[in-house]
Amino acid sequence: MGWFSVVPVFTALVLSVVTKNTVVSLAVACILGCFLHGDGVFGFTNLIMEALGAPSSVWTIMMVILFSVMIIYFERSGAIDGFAAVAEKHRLSGRSVQIAAWFLGLFCFADSMSPLFVGSVMRKLSDKAKVSREKLAYIADSTASPVSVIHPFSSWCPYLAGLAVSTGVFTSADEAYSFALRAIPFNFYAIFSVLLVILTGTGIVHDFGPMAKAQKRAFETGKVLADAAVPLNSDDIAGKALFDKPRIFLNFILPVLILVGICGVTVVTDKEPAICEAAMIVVIFMSVSFLCQGISLRELDAVFLDGVKNAMPAVMVLAVAYPLNTLTVRMGGDVFLTDLATRHLSPAILPCLIFIVAAVLSFATGTSWGTYAICVPIALPMAMSMSDGVFALLSFAAIAGGGVFGDHCSPLSDTSILSSMGAGSDHIDHIQTQLPYAFVCAVVSALIYLIAGFSVV
């Protein structure tokens, strides 16, 4: 449908910035897209049923709800307050809290788990240290997808290797996986994104743009949220602690060890972490543990439902973000953008151009894996036909890094949504404060790919 295929996406982006209401903006964009596509008045409901019925959509929504329940369990048990009290004894400064959050993000390398976990665990500490919610959401987001894509034991590497095998340029999955591993050091965007977090957290690089204003507001006034902000989670349902004395190991450390342990074991056995299954096992474990500690079934049921309630803002955003992604693909927006950028191609600029195309496409659709599914079959054979050495590794890494850009900072991305939810930040404020940081990393990465392309061709 040519330019009409990207009208819904750009409508959603513009409305999100203007109205600061993500759900309404996405819904309006979906309805507009349905009419442009010729689906009529009932197209929107059919689109929602199709998009939300996909296994990936169901998986993500289940994961959000389970993690929300798990987090409310942590809070109501008093474990997070106890953890924060222990940490407070060391009188952590704002910089120390940011560094701790960065290390925690590196520790949790599963992108769908990391932003919720990092934001929720560090939120109370960051509030007391006068770190803005926008900065915490940025740290959680920048240690999610950027870490996952360069971590050899995450599910991202096998996924990219699987796409590479499907192109027919490799003889086996092992060969493709080895190629994907060798491409990791060339993923400049992901590496720079992770490094920029620690550089700004330690003060080596000063915060800039809207983030500097947010940090100044939090430090001078103690307001970790802007006056007009609408946090993507509900702090008002934190409720009364279930236990008089917090059991930090039993109700926090042990469940986290179970969660990370299951994810680690399944990475080795199944090549990808069973995140949703691990979260479900932890929720069941903690439910039984609470009952054994003397909590009544009625109290447990109330806490569980509060966890589900706390997940609803993020679920509502996902419920209209996924249909818009589906509609964009149906209208051919992904193919249109890719074809537009690759119509006139010079070999030396291929890595840089691939990075830009993947970045624009992932930002417009809010999905990195969808971007990979489109770009890898097109770009990798082209790069391999020119050279199967460093040039091909650069091109492959450019796809991986460009895809992370959108997953990292698009308002449509589930990872960005989960980061806002975990940190308790206004979603649009999170996007606006993070974009300058992501853009700087993207520009530097594009320049390096451009220079490297001319160097190796």
PDB file of C-alpha atoms in Angstrom, residues 2 68 90 104 123 152 162 189 196 226 261 334 372 378 402 410:
ATOM      1  CA  GLY A   2       3.026   2.292  -0.344  1.00  0.00           C
ATOM      2  CA  SER A  68       3.153  -8.456  38.512  1.00  0.00           C
ATOM      3  CA  HIS A  90      25.107   1.478  53.633  1.00  0.00           C
ATOM      4  CA  LEU A 104      21.229  -6.072  38.489  1.00  0.00           C
ATOM      5  CA  ARG A 123      12.252   1.565  42.855  1.00  0.00           C
ATOM      6  CA  PRO A 152      25.699 -15.705  24.351  1.00  0.00           C
ATOM      7  CA  GLY A 162      17.875 -19.846  13.220  1.00  0.00           C
ATOM      8  CA  TYR A 189      24.706  -0.094  19.394  1.00  0.00           C
ATOM      9  CA  LEU A 196      26.305   4.731  28.470  1.00  0.00           C
ATOM     10  CA  ALA A 226       6.653  14.962  36.988  1.00  0.00           C
ATOM     11  CA  GLY A 261      18.133 -20.997  38.316  1.00  0.00           C
ATOM     12  CA  ASP A 334       7.672  -3.492   6.871  1.00  0.00           C
ATOM     13  CA  TYR A 372      15.068  -9.585  12.318  1.00  0.00           C
ATOM     14  CA  ILE A 378      17.124  -9.922   2.745  1.00  0.00           C
ATOM     15  CA  GLY A 402      19.334  -1.822  14.620  1.00  0.00           C
ATOM     16  CA  SER A 410       9.882   2.775  20.709  1.00  0.00           C
TER      17      SER A 410
END
